[in-house]
Short mmCIF file of C-alpha atoms in Angstrom, two decimals:
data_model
loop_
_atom_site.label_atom_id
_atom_site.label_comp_id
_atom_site.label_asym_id
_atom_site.label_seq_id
_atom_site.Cartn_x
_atom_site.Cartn_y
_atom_site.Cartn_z
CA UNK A 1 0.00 0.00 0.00
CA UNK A 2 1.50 3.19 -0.93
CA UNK A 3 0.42 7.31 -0.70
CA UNK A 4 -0.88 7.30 -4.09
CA UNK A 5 -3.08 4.24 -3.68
CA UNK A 6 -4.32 5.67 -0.62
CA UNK A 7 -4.73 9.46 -2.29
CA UNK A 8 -6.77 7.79 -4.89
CA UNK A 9 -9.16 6.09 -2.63
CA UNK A 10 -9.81 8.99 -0.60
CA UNK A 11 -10.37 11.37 -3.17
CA UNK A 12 -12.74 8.92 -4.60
CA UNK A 13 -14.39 7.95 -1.76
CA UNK A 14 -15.02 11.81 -1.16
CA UNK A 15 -16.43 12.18 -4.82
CA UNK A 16 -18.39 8.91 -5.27
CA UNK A 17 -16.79 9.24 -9.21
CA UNK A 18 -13.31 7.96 -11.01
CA UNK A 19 -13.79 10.97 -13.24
CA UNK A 20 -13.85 13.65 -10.76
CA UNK A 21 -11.44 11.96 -8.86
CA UNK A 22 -9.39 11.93 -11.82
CA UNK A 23 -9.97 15.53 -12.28
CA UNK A 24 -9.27 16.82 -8.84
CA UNK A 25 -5.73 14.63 -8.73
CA UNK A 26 -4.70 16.08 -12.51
CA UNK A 27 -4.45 12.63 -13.75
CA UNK A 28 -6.79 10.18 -15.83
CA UNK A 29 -9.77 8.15 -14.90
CA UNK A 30 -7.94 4.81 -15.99
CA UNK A 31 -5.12 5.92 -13.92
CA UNK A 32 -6.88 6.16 -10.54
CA UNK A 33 -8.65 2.83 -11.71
CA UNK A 34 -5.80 1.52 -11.63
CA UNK A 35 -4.73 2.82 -8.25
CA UNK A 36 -7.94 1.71 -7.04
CA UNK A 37 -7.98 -2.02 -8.52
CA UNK A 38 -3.87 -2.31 -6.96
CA UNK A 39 -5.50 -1.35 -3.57
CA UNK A 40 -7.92 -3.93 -3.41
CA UNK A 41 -5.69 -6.73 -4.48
CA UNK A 42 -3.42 -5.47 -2.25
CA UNK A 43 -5.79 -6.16 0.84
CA UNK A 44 -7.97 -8.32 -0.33
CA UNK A 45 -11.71 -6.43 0.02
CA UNK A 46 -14.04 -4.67 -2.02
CA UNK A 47 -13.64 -0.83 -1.09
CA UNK A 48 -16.59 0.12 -4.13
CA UNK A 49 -19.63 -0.96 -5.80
CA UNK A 50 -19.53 0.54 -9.25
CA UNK A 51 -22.44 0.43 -11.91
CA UNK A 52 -22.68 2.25 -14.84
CA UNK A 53 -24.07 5.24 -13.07
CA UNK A 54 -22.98 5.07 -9.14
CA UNK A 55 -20.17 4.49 -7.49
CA UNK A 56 -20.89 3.66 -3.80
CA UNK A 57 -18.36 2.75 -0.96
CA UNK A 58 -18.79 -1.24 0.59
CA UNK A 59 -18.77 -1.33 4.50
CA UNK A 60 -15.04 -2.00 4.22
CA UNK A 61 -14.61 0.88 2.14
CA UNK A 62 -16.43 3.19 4.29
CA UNK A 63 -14.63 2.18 7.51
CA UNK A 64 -11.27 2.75 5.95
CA UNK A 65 -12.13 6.14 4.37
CA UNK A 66 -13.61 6.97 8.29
CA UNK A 67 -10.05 6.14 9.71
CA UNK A 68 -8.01 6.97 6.61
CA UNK A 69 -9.20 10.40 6.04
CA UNK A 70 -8.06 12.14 9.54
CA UNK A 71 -5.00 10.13 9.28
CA UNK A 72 -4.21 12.03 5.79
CA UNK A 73 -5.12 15.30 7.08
CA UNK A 74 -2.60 15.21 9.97
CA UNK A 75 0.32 13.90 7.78
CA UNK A 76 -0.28 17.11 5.58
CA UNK A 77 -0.28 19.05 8.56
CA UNK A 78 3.08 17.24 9.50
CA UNK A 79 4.79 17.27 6.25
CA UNK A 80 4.00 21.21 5.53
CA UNK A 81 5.27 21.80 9.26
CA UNK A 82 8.82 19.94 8.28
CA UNK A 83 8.65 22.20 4.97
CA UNK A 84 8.82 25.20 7.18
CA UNK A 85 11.56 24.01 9.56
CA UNK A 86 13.29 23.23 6.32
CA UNK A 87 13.00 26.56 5.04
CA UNK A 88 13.68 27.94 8.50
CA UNK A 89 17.46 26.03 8.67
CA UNK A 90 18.16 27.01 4.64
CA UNK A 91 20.97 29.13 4.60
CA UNK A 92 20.14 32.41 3.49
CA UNK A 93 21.00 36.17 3.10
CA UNK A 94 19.58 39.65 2.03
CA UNK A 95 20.89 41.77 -0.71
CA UNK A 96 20.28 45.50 -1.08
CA UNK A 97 20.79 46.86 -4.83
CA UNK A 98 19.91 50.10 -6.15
CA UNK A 99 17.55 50.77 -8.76
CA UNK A 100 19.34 53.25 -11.21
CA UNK A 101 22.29 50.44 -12.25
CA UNK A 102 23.64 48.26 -14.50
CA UNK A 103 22.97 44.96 -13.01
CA UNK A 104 25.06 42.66 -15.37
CA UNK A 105 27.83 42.58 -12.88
CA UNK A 106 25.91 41.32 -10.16
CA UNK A 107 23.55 38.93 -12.12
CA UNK A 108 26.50 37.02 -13.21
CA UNK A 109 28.09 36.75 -9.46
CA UNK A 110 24.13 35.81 -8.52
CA UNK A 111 24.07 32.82 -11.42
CA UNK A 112 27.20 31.34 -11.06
CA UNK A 113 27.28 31.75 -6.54
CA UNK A 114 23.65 30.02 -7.31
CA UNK A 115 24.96 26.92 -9.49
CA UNK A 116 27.40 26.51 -6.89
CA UNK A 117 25.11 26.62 -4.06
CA UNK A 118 21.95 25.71 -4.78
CA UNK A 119 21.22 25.14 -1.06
CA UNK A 120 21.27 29.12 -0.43
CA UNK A 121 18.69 31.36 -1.05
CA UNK A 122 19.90 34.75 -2.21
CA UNK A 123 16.59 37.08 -1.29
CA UNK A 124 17.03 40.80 -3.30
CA UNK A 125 15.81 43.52 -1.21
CA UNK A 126 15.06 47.14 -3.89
CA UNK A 127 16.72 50.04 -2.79
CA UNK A 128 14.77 51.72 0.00
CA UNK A 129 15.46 55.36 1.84
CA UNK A 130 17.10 53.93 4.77
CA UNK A 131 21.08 54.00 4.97
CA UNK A 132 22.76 51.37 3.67
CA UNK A 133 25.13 51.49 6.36
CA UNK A 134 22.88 51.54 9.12
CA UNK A 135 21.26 48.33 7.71
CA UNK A 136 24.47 46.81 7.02
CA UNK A 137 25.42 47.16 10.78
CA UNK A 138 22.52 46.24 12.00
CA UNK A 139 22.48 42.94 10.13
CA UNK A 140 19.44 43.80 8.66
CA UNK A 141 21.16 43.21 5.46
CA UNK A 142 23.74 41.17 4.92
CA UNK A 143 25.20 42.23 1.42
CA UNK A 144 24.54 45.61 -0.86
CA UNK A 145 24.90 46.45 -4.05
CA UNK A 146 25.87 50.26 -3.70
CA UNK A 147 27.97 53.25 -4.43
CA UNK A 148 31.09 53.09 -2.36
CA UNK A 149 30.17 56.60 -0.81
CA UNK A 150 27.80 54.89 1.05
CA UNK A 151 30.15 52.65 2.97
CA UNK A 152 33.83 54.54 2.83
CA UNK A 153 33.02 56.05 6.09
CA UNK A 154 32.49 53.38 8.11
CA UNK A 155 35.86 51.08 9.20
CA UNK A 156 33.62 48.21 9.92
CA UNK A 157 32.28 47.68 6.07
CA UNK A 158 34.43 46.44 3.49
CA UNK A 159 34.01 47.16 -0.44
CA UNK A 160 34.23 45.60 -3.25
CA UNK A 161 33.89 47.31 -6.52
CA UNK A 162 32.40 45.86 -9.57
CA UNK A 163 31.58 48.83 -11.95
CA UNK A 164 31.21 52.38 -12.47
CA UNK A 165 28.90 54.91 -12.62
CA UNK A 166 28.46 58.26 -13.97
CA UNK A 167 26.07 60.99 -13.18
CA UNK A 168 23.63 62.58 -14.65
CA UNK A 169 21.60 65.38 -15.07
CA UNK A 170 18.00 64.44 -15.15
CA UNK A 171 14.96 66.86 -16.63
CA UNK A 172 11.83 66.83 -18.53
CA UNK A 173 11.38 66.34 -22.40
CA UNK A 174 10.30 70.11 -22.63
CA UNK A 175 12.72 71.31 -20.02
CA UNK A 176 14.98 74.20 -21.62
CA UNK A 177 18.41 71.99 -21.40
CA UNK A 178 16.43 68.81 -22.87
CA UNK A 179 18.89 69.60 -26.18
CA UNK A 180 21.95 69.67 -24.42
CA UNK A 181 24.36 66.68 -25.23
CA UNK A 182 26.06 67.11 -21.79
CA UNK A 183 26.17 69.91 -18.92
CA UNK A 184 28.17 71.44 -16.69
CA UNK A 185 27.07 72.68 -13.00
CA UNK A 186 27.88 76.11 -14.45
CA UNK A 187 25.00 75.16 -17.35
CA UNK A 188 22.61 74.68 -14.32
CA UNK A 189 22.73 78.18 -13.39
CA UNK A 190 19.09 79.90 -12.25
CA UNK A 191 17.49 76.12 -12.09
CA UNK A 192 15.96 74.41 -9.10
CA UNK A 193 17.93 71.36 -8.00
CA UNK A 194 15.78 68.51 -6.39
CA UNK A 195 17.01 66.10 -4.32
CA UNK A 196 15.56 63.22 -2.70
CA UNK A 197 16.47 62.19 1.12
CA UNK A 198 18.54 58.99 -0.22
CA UNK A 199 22.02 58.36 -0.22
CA UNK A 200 22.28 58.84 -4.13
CA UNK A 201 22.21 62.57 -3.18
CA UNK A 202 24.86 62.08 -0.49
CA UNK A 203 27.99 61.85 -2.10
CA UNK A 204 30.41 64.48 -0.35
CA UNK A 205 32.64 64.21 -3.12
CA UNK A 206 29.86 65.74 -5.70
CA UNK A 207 29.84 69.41 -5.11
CA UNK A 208 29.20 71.34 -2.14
CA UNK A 209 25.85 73.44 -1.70
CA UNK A 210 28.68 76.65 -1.31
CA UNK A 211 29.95 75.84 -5.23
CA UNK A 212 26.03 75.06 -5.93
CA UNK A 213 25.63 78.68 -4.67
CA UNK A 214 28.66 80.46 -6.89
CA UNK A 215 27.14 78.69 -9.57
CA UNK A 216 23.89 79.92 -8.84
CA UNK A 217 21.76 76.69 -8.61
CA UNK A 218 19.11 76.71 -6.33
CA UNK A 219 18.54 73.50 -4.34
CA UNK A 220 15.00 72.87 -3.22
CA UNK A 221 14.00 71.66 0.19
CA UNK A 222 14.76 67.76 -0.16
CA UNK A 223 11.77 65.29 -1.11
CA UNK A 224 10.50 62.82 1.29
CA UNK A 225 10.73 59.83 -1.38
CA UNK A 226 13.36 59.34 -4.44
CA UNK A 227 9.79 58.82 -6.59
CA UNK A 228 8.43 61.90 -5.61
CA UNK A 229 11.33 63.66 -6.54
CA UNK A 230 11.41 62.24 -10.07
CA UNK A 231 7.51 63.05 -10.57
CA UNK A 232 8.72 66.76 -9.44
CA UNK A 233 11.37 66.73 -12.27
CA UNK A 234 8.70 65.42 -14.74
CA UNK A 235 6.46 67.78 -14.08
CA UNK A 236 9.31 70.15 -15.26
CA UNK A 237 9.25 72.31 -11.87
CA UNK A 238 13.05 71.53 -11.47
CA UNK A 239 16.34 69.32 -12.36
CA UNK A 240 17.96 66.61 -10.41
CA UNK A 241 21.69 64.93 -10.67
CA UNK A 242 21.91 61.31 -10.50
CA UNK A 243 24.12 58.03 -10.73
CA UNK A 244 23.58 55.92 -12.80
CA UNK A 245 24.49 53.38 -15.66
CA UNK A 246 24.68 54.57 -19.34
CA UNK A 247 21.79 52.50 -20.66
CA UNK A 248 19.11 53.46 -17.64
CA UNK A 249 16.35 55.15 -19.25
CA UNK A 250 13.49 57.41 -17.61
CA UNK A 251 10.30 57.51 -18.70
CA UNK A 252 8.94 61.08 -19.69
CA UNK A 253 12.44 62.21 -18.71
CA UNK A 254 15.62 63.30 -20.37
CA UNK A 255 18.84 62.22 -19.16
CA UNK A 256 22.31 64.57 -20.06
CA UNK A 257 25.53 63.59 -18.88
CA UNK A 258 27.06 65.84 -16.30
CA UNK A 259 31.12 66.86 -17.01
CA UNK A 260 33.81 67.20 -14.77
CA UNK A 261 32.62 64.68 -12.60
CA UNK A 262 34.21 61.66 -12.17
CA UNK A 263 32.44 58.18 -11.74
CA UNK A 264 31.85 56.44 -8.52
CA UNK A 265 32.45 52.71 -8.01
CA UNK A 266 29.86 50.91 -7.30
CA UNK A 267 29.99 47.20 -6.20
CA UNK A 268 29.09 45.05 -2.98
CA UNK A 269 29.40 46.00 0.45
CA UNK A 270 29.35 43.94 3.60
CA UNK A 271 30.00 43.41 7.18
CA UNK A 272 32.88 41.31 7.66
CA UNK A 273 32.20 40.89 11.21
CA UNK A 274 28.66 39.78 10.72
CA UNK A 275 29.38 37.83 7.34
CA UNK A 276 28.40 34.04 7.89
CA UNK A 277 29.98 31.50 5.51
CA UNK A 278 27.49 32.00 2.45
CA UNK A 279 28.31 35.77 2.23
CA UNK A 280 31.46 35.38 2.51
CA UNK A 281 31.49 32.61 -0.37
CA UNK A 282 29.41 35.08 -2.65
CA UNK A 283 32.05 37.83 -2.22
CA UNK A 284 34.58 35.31 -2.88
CA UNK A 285 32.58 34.41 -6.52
CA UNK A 286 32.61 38.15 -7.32
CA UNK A 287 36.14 38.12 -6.82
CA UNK A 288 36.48 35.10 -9.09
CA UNK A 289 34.52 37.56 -11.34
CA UNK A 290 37.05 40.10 -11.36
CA UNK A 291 39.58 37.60 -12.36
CA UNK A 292 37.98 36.87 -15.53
CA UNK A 293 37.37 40.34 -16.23
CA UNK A 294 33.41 40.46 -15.84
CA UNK A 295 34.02 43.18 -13.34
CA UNK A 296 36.11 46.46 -13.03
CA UNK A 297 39.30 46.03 -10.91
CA UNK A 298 39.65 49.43 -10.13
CA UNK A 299 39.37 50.29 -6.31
CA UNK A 300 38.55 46.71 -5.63
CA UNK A 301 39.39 45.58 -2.46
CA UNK A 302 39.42 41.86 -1.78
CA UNK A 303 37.80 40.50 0.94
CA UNK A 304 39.08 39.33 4.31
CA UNK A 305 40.12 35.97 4.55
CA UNK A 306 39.09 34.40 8.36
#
């Protein structure tokens, strides 16, 4: 007697029909017939009394569905509990990325960290307004793909970069600078700069508001949320400066390339401290990804060996 001989019989003992049996189980009629017939070879009764139009259980068969039925129930309630401890022990970690990049990097550190351990789930957690720092200390996160600016203060995270990034000036299809092929700060002069309370505005290598002010740019009180900002900047009411990668496009929106800045590295932070053995292993593959050139070296650090 095995499950499916005994997931047959109840299901058809609950439906009185082969057919909807079948239909409930995703299988065929002559299947579960089958199933059926096996059973009662198997132990030797009559479960049902078929004719062409009923199907009706035998006193055997109903005294066996009576016992079997709560017996089935509590075994899915047993198997879906060891499911969930299973999923609870799974080694796991959460990633931060930002929105505005080029993810190729990263995807291939994801796919080939994944083929070699298929046994960790890698859970991707979209950029949000809180610091990546503070997460990363916290252990809230465990790995982020960021701009190095975000981490460079802090002794305790480590950095790894991966790419680049250049920034951008960001404004409306019907803005006055929309024609520009690139821009200066000096070219923003007498516009409204919005910026969003994230750390893509907090770069203190950028431009400080006391140059924003010899150039003459106003910058707005800060928006509460990076999306609100960028409806701002499409309803043309101001500009914003971003980073991000070359081929990010905007919908509605225009976006110039900004001169005389240099690009940021971006690339994966992490806690060393705090790193378990799977983090540290997908740091390791990104470093692998380096090797073979899938990644830019510059301002890489590698990561700490225990």
């Amino acid at each position: 007697m095995n499950s499916t001989q005994i997931t047959c019989f109840l299901e058809v003992a609950k439906t009185l029909s082969f057919v909807r049996a079948a239909e409930a189980l995703y299988t065929t009629q002559p299947v579960v017939s089958y199933q059926i017939k096996s059973l009662e070879s198997e132990l030797n009764m009559r479960l049902f009394i078929r004719n062409n139009r009923n199907v009706t259980l035998t006193a055997a068969g109903s005294y066996l569905y009576t016992e079997f039925a709560p017996l089935s129930e509590k075994l899915q309630e047993i198997i879906a509990v060891a499911q969930e401890i299973q999923s609870e022990e799974q080694p796991a970690f959460l990633l931060l990325v930002r929105r505005l990049v080029d993810y190729s990097s990263l995807t291939r550190t994801i796919k080939k960290f994944s083929l070699s351990h298929p046994e960790v789930h890698v859970d991707i957690l979209m950029q949000n307004d809180r610091s990546t720092s503070d997460l990363l200390n916290s252990n809230e996160i465990q790995l982020a793909f960021c701009y190095q600016y975000e981490v460079s203060r802090f002794s305790k995270l480590r950095f790894l970069a991966l790419d680049k990034a250049s920034y951008y000036v960001i404004v409306s299809k019907e803005h006055r600078l929309a024609a520009y092929k690139y821009l200066t700060f000096e070219d923003l002069a007498g516009e409204r700069l919005f910026l969003a309370n994230t750390e893509l505005q907090k770069n203190p290598k950028l431009i400080s508001p006391k140059e924003l002010e010899r150039c003459r740019v106003e910058i707005c009180p800060p928006y509460s949320t990076f999306d609100g900002m960028m409806l701002a900047v499409e309803a043309g009411l101001g500009v914003t400066v971003l980073p991000c990668c070359k081929t990010k496009r905007f919908s509605g929106l225009i976006k110039i390339p900004l001169k005389q800045v240099p690009p940021i590295a971006l690339g994966l932070a992490w806690a060393p401290a705090l790193a378990d053995e799977a983090v540290r292993d997908f740091v390791e593959t990104a470093v692998e990804s380096i090797g073979n050139g899938h990644a830019c070296r510059d301002g890489a650090e590698a990561p700490e060996k225990d």
